Coordinates of C-alpha atoms and ligand atoms in Angstrom, one line a residue:
M1 CA -101.9 -98.3 82.4
K2 CA -98.9 -98.4 84.6
E3 CA -97.9 -95.2 86.4
R4 CA -95.2 -93.3 84.4
G5 CA -92.0 -92.3 86.1
H6 CA -91.5 -88.8 87.5
W7 CA -88.6 -86.6 88.6
G8 CA -88.1 -86.7 92.3
S9 CA -87.3 -83.0 92.5
R10 CA -87.1 -79.9 90.4
L11 CA -83.3 -79.9 90.8
G12 CA -83.3 -83.4 89.5
F13 CA -85.2 -82.3 86.4
V14 CA -82.9 -79.2 85.8
L15 CA -79.8 -81.3 86.2
A16 CA -81.1 -84.0 83.8
A17 CA -82.1 -81.5 81.2
A18 CA -78.8 -79.7 81.6
G19 CA -77.1 -83.1 81.3
S20 CA -78.9 -83.6 78.0
A21 CA -77.8 -80.1 76.8
V22 CA -74.2 -80.3 77.9
G23 CA -72.5 -82.8 75.7
L24 CA -69.9 -83.3 73.0
G25 CA -71.4 -80.2 71.4
N26 CA -70.2 -78.0 74.2
I27 CA -66.8 -79.3 74.8
W28 CA -65.7 -80.4 71.4
K29 CA -67.7 -78.3 68.9
F30 CA -68.3 -75.0 70.5
P31 CA -64.7 -74.0 71.2
Y32 CA -63.7 -74.9 67.7
I33 CA -66.5 -73.1 65.8
T34 CA -66.0 -70.1 68.0
G35 CA -62.4 -70.0 67.0
V36 CA -62.9 -70.0 63.3
N37 CA -65.8 -67.6 63.3
G38 CA -64.2 -64.5 64.9
G39 CA -64.4 -65.3 68.6
G40 CA -66.4 -62.8 70.7
A41 CA -68.5 -61.6 67.8
F42 CA -69.6 -65.1 67.1
V43 CA -70.3 -65.7 70.8
L44 CA -72.5 -62.7 70.8
V45 CA -74.6 -63.9 67.9
Y46 CA -74.8 -67.3 69.4
L47 CA -76.1 -65.9 72.7
I48 CA -78.8 -63.9 70.8
C49 CA -79.8 -67.1 69.0
V50 CA -80.0 -69.0 72.3
V51 CA -82.3 -66.4 73.8
V52 CA -84.5 -65.6 70.8
V53 CA -84.8 -69.1 69.2
G54 CA -83.5 -71.6 71.7
L55 CA -85.4 -70.5 74.8
P56 CA -88.8 -70.3 73.2
I57 CA -88.5 -73.7 71.6
M58 CA -87.1 -75.3 74.8
L59 CA -90.2 -73.9 76.6
A60 CA -92.5 -75.2 73.9
E61 CA -91.0 -78.7 74.3
F62 CA -91.3 -78.6 78.1
Q63 CA -94.9 -77.4 77.8
I64 CA -95.9 -80.1 75.3
G65 CA -94.3 -82.7 77.5
A66 CA -95.6 -81.5 80.9
I67 CA -99.2 -81.1 79.7
S68 CA -99.4 -84.3 77.8
Q69 CA -97.3 -86.5 80.0
R70 CA -96.3 -88.5 77.0
N71 CA -93.4 -89.2 74.6
P72 CA -93.1 -86.9 71.5
V73 CA -95.5 -89.0 69.4
G74 CA -98.0 -89.8 72.2
A75 CA -97.9 -86.1 73.2
V76 CA -99.4 -84.9 69.9
R77 CA -102.0 -87.7 70.0
E78 CA -102.9 -86.7 73.6
L79 CA -103.0 -82.9 72.9
E80 CA -105.0 -83.3 69.7
G81 CA -107.2 -86.0 71.0
K82 CA -106.8 -88.1 67.8
K83 CA -104.7 -91.1 66.8
W84 CA -103.5 -89.6 63.5
T85 CA -102.8 -85.9 62.7
P86 CA -100.1 -84.5 60.4
W87 CA -98.5 -83.0 63.5
L88 CA -97.4 -86.5 64.4
L89 CA -94.6 -85.8 61.9
F90 CA -92.4 -84.0 64.4
G91 CA -92.8 -86.7 67.0
G92 CA -92.0 -89.4 64.6
M93 CA -89.1 -87.5 63.2
G94 CA -87.8 -87.0 66.7
V95 CA -87.7 -90.7 67.4
L96 CA -85.9 -91.3 64.1
A97 CA -83.5 -88.4 64.9
A98 CA -82.7 -90.1 68.2
F99 CA -81.4 -93.2 66.4
V100 CA -79.5 -91.2 63.8
I101 CA -77.7 -88.9 66.3
M102 CA -77.0 -91.7 68.7
S103 CA -75.4 -93.9 66.0
F104 CA -72.4 -91.6 65.8
Y105 CA -72.6 -90.0 69.2
S106 CA -71.9 -93.3 70.9
V107 CA -69.0 -94.0 68.7
V108 CA -67.3 -90.7 69.6
A109 CA -68.2 -91.2 73.2
G110 CA -66.5 -94.6 72.9
W111 CA -63.3 -92.9 71.8
S112 CA -63.6 -90.7 74.9
L113 CA -63.8 -93.8 77.1
A114 CA -60.8 -95.3 75.4
F115 CA -58.8 -92.2 76.2
V116 CA -59.8 -92.4 79.9
A117 CA -58.9 -96.0 80.2
N118 CA -55.6 -95.5 78.4
S119 CA -54.6 -92.4 80.2
L120 CA -55.4 -94.0 83.5
S121 CA -53.2 -97.0 82.7
G122 CA -50.3 -94.6 82.0
Y123 CA -50.2 -95.1 78.2
D124 CA -49.0 -91.9 76.4
V125 CA -52.1 -91.2 74.4
G126 CA -50.4 -88.2 72.8
S127 CA -47.3 -89.9 71.3
A128 CA -46.6 -89.8 67.6
N129 CA -48.6 -93.0 67.0
G130 CA -51.0 -91.9 69.6
L131 CA -54.3 -93.4 70.6
F132 CA -56.3 -91.6 68.0
Q133 CA -54.3 -93.1 65.1
T134 CA -54.6 -96.5 66.8
L135 CA -58.3 -96.1 67.1
T136 CA -58.9 -94.9 63.6
H137 CA -57.0 -97.8 62.2
N138 CA -58.6 -100.4 64.4
S139 CA -62.4 -100.8 63.8
G140 CA -62.6 -103.6 66.3
L141 CA -61.3 -101.4 69.1
Q142 CA -63.8 -98.7 68.2
I143 CA -66.7 -101.1 68.1
F144 CA -65.6 -102.5 71.5
W145 CA -65.7 -99.1 73.2
H146 CA -68.9 -98.1 71.4
G147 CA -70.3 -101.4 72.8
I148 CA -69.2 -100.5 76.3
F149 CA -70.7 -97.1 76.1
M150 CA -74.0 -98.4 74.7
T151 CA -74.2 -101.0 77.4
M152 CA -73.8 -98.4 80.2
T153 CA -76.4 -96.2 78.6
G154 CA -78.9 -99.0 78.2
V155 CA -78.4 -100.1 81.8
V156 CA -79.1 -96.6 83.2
V157 CA -82.1 -96.0 81.0
A158 CA -83.5 -99.4 82.0
G159 CA -83.3 -98.2 85.6
G160 CA -86.1 -95.8 84.9
V161 CA -86.6 -92.0 85.3
N162 CA -86.0 -91.7 89.0
K163 CA -83.6 -94.5 89.8
G164 CA -81.8 -94.4 86.4
L165 CA -81.7 -91.0 84.7
E166 CA -82.2 -88.8 87.7
R167 CA -79.7 -90.6 89.9
A168 CA -77.0 -90.7 87.2
N169 CA -77.4 -87.0 86.5
D170 CA -77.4 -86.1 90.2
W171 CA -73.9 -87.5 90.4
L172 CA -72.4 -86.9 87.0
M173 CA -73.4 -83.3 86.5
P174 CA -71.9 -82.0 89.8
G175 CA -68.9 -84.2 89.0
L176 CA -68.5 -82.7 85.5
I177 CA -68.7 -79.2 86.9
L178 CA -66.1 -79.9 89.5
L179 CA -63.7 -81.5 87.0
L180 CA -64.2 -78.6 84.6
L181 CA -63.6 -76.0 87.4
G182 CA -60.4 -77.9 88.4
M183 CA -59.1 -77.8 84.8
A184 CA -60.1 -74.1 84.5
V185 CA -58.1 -73.1 87.6
Y186 CA -55.2 -75.0 86.2
A187 CA -55.6 -73.3 82.8
T188 CA -55.3 -69.9 84.3
T189 CA -51.8 -70.7 85.5
L190 CA -50.5 -71.6 82.0
P191 CA -48.4 -69.1 80.0
G192 CA -50.9 -69.6 77.1
F193 CA -53.9 -68.5 79.1
G194 CA -53.9 -64.8 77.9
K195 CA -53.6 -65.9 74.3
G196 CA -56.4 -68.5 74.7
F197 CA -58.6 -66.0 76.4
A198 CA -58.1 -63.5 73.6
F199 CA -58.7 -66.1 71.0
L200 CA -62.1 -66.9 72.5
F201 CA -63.3 -63.4 73.3
H202 CA -61.7 -60.9 70.9
F203 CA -64.4 -59.1 68.9
D204 CA -63.6 -59.3 65.3
F205 CA -66.8 -58.6 63.4
G206 CA -64.9 -58.7 60.1
Q207 CA -64.5 -62.5 60.6
L208 CA -68.2 -63.0 61.1
T209 CA -69.7 -64.3 57.9
P210 CA -73.3 -65.1 57.0
K211 CA -72.2 -68.7 57.2
G212 CA -71.0 -68.1 60.7
I213 CA -74.3 -66.6 61.7
L214 CA -76.2 -69.7 60.4
S215 CA -73.7 -72.0 62.2
A216 CA -74.3 -70.0 65.4
L217 CA -78.1 -70.7 65.0
G218 CA -77.6 -74.3 64.1
H219 CA -75.3 -74.8 67.1
A220 CA -77.8 -73.1 69.5
F221 CA -80.2 -75.8 68.5
F222 CA -77.9 -78.8 68.8
T223 CA -76.3 -77.7 72.1
L224 CA -79.7 -77.2 73.7
S225 CA -80.9 -80.7 72.5
L226 CA -83.8 -79.1 70.7
G227 CA -85.9 -80.1 67.7
M228 CA -86.4 -83.8 68.3
G229 CA -88.5 -84.1 71.5
A230 CA -85.7 -84.8 74.0
M231 CA -87.0 -81.9 76.0
I232 CA -90.6 -83.0 75.4
T233 CA -89.7 -86.4 76.9
Y234 CA -87.9 -84.9 79.9
G235 CA -90.7 -82.4 80.4
S236 CA -93.2 -85.3 80.4
Y237 CA -91.7 -86.6 83.6
L238 CA -92.6 -83.5 85.5
K239 CA -95.5 -84.0 87.8
Q240 CA -98.3 -82.0 86.3
S241 CA -98.7 -79.9 89.4
E242 CA -95.0 -78.8 89.0
N243 CA -95.1 -77.4 85.5
N244 CA -95.3 -73.8 86.8
N245 CA -91.6 -73.2 87.0
L246 CA -90.7 -74.1 83.5
F247 CA -89.5 -70.6 82.7
S248 CA -86.9 -70.4 85.5
S249 CA -85.9 -74.0 84.9
A250 CA -85.2 -73.2 81.2
L251 CA -83.1 -70.2 82.2
W252 CA -81.0 -72.3 84.5
I253 CA -80.4 -74.9 81.7
L254 CA -79.4 -72.2 79.3
F255 CA -77.1 -70.6 81.8
L256 CA -75.4 -74.0 82.6
D257 CA -75.1 -75.0 79.0
T258 CA -73.5 -71.7 77.9
T259 CA -71.1 -71.2 80.8
I260 CA -69.9 -74.8 80.5
A261 CA -69.2 -74.3 76.8
L262 CA -67.3 -71.0 77.4
T263 CA -65.3 -72.6 80.3
A264 CA -64.4 -75.5 78.1
G265 CA -63.0 -73.0 75.6
L266 CA -61.0 -71.3 78.4
V267 CA -59.5 -74.7 79.2
I268 CA -58.8 -76.0 75.7
F269 CA -57.3 -73.0 74.0
P270 CA -54.7 -72.1 76.7
I271 CA -53.6 -75.7 76.8
A272 CA -53.2 -75.8 73.0
F273 CA -51.4 -72.5 72.9
T274 CA -49.1 -73.3 75.7
A275 CA -47.9 -76.5 73.9
G276 CA -47.5 -74.5 70.7
F277 CA -50.4 -75.8 68.7
E278 CA -52.9 -73.8 66.7
P279 CA -56.4 -74.6 67.9
G280 CA -58.3 -73.7 64.7
Q281 CA -58.3 -77.0 62.9
G282 CA -61.5 -78.7 63.5
P283 CA -62.6 -82.1 64.5
G284 CA -59.1 -83.3 65.4
L285 CA -58.7 -80.7 68.1
I286 CA -59.8 -82.7 71.0
F287 CA -58.7 -86.2 70.1
N288 CA -55.6 -85.4 68.2
T289 CA -54.1 -82.0 69.1
L290 CA -55.1 -81.9 72.7
P291 CA -53.5 -85.3 73.7
Q292 CA -50.3 -84.1 72.1
A293 CA -50.5 -80.9 74.1
F294 CA -51.1 -82.8 77.3
A295 CA -48.0 -84.9 76.7
Q296 CA -45.8 -81.8 76.7
L297 CA -47.1 -80.5 80.0
P298 CA -46.1 -81.6 83.5
G299 CA -48.7 -84.0 84.9
G300 CA -50.0 -84.6 81.4
M301 CA -51.3 -88.1 82.2
L302 CA -53.4 -86.7 85.0
L303 CA -54.7 -83.8 82.9
S304 CA -55.6 -86.2 80.1
T305 CA -57.5 -88.5 82.5
V306 CA -59.4 -85.7 84.0
F307 CA -60.2 -84.1 80.7
F308 CA -61.5 -87.2 79.0
L309 CA -63.4 -88.3 82.1
L310 CA -65.3 -85.0 82.0
L311 CA -65.9 -85.4 78.3
S312 CA -67.2 -88.9 78.9
F313 CA -69.6 -87.6 81.6
A314 CA -70.9 -84.9 79.3
A315 CA -71.4 -87.4 76.4
F316 CA -73.0 -89.9 78.7
T317 CA -75.7 -87.6 80.2
S318 CA -76.6 -86.5 76.7
A319 CA -76.8 -90.0 75.4
L320 CA -79.2 -90.9 78.2
S321 CA -81.7 -88.3 76.8
L322 CA -81.3 -89.5 73.3
V323 CA -82.0 -93.1 74.1
E324 CA -84.8 -92.1 76.5
V325 CA -86.7 -90.5 73.6
A326 CA -86.8 -93.9 71.8
V327 CA -87.5 -95.9 74.9
S328 CA -90.4 -93.7 76.1
F329 CA -91.9 -94.0 72.6
V330 CA -91.7 -97.8 72.7
V331 CA -93.0 -98.0 76.3
D332 CA -95.9 -95.5 75.9
E333 CA -97.1 -96.3 72.4
L334 CA -96.3 -100.0 72.0
G335 CA -96.8 -101.0 75.6
V336 CA -93.4 -102.8 75.9
A337 CA -91.9 -103.0 79.4
R338 CA -89.1 -100.4 80.0
K339 CA -86.3 -102.9 80.6
T340 CA -87.1 -104.9 77.4
A341 CA -87.4 -101.6 75.5
A342 CA -84.1 -100.3 76.8
F343 CA -82.4 -103.6 76.0
L344 CA -83.7 -103.9 72.4
I345 CA -83.0 -100.3 71.6
A346 CA -79.5 -100.5 73.0
I347 CA -78.8 -103.5 70.7
A348 CA -80.3 -101.8 67.7
L349 CA -78.1 -98.7 68.4
F350 CA -75.1 -100.9 68.8
L351 CA -75.6 -102.4 65.4
L352 CA -76.3 -99.0 63.8
G353 CA -72.9 -97.8 65.2
I354 CA -71.0 -100.5 63.3
P355 CA -71.4 -98.9 59.8
V356 CA -70.5 -95.6 61.4
V357 CA -67.2 -97.0 62.5
L358 CA -66.5 -98.7 59.2
S359 CA -67.4 -95.9 56.9
S360 CA -66.6 -92.3 57.4
S361 CA -69.1 -91.3 54.8
F362 CA -71.9 -93.0 56.6
F363 CA -70.7 -91.2 59.8
E364 CA -70.9 -87.9 58.0
A365 CA -74.3 -88.7 56.4
M366 CA -75.8 -89.4 59.9
D367 CA -74.3 -86.1 61.2
V368 CA -75.6 -84.1 58.3
L369 CA -79.0 -85.8 58.2
S370 CA -79.6 -85.0 61.9
A371 CA -78.0 -81.6 62.4
N372 CA -79.0 -80.0 59.0
Y373 CA -82.4 -81.7 58.3
L374 CA -84.2 -83.5 61.1
L375 CA -83.4 -81.1 64.0
P376 CA -84.2 -77.8 62.2
L377 CA -87.4 -79.2 60.6
G378 CA -88.5 -80.7 63.9
G379 CA -87.8 -77.5 65.7
M380 CA -89.7 -75.4 63.2
L381 CA -92.7 -77.7 63.5
I382 CA -92.6 -77.7 67.3
A383 CA -92.6 -73.8 67.3
L384 CA -95.4 -73.6 64.7
Y385 CA -97.5 -76.2 66.6
T386 CA -97.2 -74.6 70.0
G387 CA -97.6 -71.1 68.6
W388 CA -100.5 -71.6 66.2
K389 CA -102.2 -74.9 66.8
M390 CA -102.0 -75.9 70.5
D391 CA -105.1 -75.3 72.5
P392 CA -104.4 -71.8 74.2
D393 CA -105.7 -73.1 77.5
K394 CA -103.2 -75.9 77.5
R395 CA -100.5 -73.5 76.3
K396 CA -101.2 -71.1 79.1
Q397 CA -101.3 -73.7 81.8
G398 CA -98.7 -73.1 84.5
W399 CA -97.9 -69.6 83.2
D400 CA -100.0 -67.6 85.7
T401 CA -97.1 -66.7 88.0
I402 CA -95.1 -65.3 85.0
P403 CA -95.7 -61.7 83.9
R404 CA -98.2 -61.6 81.0
W405 CA -95.8 -59.8 78.6
V406 CA -93.3 -62.7 79.0
Y407 CA -96.0 -65.2 78.0
L408 CA -97.1 -63.0 75.0
T409 CA -93.5 -62.5 73.8
W410 CA -92.9 -66.3 74.0
V411 CA -96.0 -67.0 71.9
W412 CA -95.0 -64.3 69.4
L413 CA -91.5 -65.6 69.0
L414 CA -92.9 -69.1 68.5
R415 CA -95.2 -67.9 65.8
T416 CA -92.8 -65.7 63.9
V417 CA -89.1 -65.2 64.6
A418 CA -88.3 -68.8 65.7
P419 CA -89.8 -70.6 62.7
A420 CA -88.5 -68.0 60.3
M421 CA -84.9 -68.3 61.6
V422 CA -85.0 -72.0 61.7
G423 CA -86.5 -72.1 58.2
L424 CA -83.5 -70.1 57.1
I425 CA -81.0 -72.7 58.3
F426 CA -83.0 -75.3 56.6
L427 CA -83.4 -73.5 53.2
N428 CA -79.7 -72.7 53.3
T429 CA -78.9 -76.3 53.8
I430 CA -80.9 -77.1 50.7
F431 CA -79.9 -74.3 48.4
E432 CA -76.4 -73.5 49.9
W433 CA -76.7 -69.8 49.6
V434 CA -73.8 -68.9 51.9
Ligands
LIG501 N1 -77.0 -81.3 73.3 C1 -76.0 -82.4 73.2 C2 -74.7 -81.8 72.9 O1 -74.5 -80.6 73.0 C3 -76.4 -83.4 72.1 C4 -77.8 -83.9 72.2 C5 -78.3 -84.6 73.2 C6 -78.9 -83.6 71.4 N2 -79.7 -84.8 73.0 C7 -80.0 -84.2 71.9 C8 -78.9 -82.8 70.2 C9 -81.2 -84.0 71.3 C10 -80.2 -82.7 69.6 C11 -81.3 -83.3 70.1 O2 -73.8 -82.5 72.6

């Protein structure tokens, strides 16, 4: 068997995993759902979910990957020492989820590229018949940008772990952070900054509903790329001798993901308020409201270019991890060469994006299927597997430098709290209690 790729350094691994985590979820979804759910109170609940459910499951995924050195399906085969076991379910679901998420992720990322290109060329993307209207009425244009995005993703994934994924993240993640910091400094100078800040951080527990709590939990999952083996796959590219720093790596990834989401809120809300828009109206916030807000500010074209460039970076580094899950499966389990696998999967995903563009109900179905069903179910099975079924010697491997109570708390959370809380999202989806 050919040698599998490995991360060149621990920093490379942390940046790539943070690149997976930081995506459309942070910059588009988090600010908006925070706004409608009572600001600071929601952020607090979200942070608790990240630590109590997100961190243990992220560590479980890293552990499964690092020990088995395989894709999510192969990992279970390797750890259980059999070709077929019911636990293969979460690996298989993960590969499926990668396709489902990527089908619409790439279309939205394509919009973002279209905004970069048009802002750069000086077109007023925020005018009355702005780019968003043009895009939504022109399927061909959307398919074109989706195709460009898919091609770029396929090319980098074909380049391999070290020369493709790691190198791209080594450039794009620092780039993203710099662009975001630049926008944040600018946002503090705006008259709407105070109002934006208050909108994000005011504590209004009265506005926090049971539905809000579940959406905090669901978002913690999505934003950390958990539940479908993306982190298993990235963990599998750690050299086995290096899997003793998983805990601190995971803390770094959590920190980056959360601060980037909060900073995005501190950029978006002040801009919207300064231009006189209400930021609480959902999916249109970034592609519809924000461009109109940019148009009213001095230097709007530059702002718009920088903002959509950073959004594209974020989407791109996440897309790499989604595609990599499917590619690593095809490479490890079916013995296909990486370049061929990347090429075929990119084409399949391009085709799958076409119905997403043409039908908004197909778009929504893909979103709901992944976020409400596949990811929570996958995450629950990963927690149960690692907590109850995985060989304790393998589970403990690499944990000897970490205080024992931390290890024990981790296992306890995986066995009880994490599956119970994830089960709650899942049951709620089915029965619609709240
Ligand atoms: N975490 C990314 C975001 O916030 C999305 C994402 C990338 C993802 N890979 C994933 C979500 C794997 C779930 C599973 O936008």
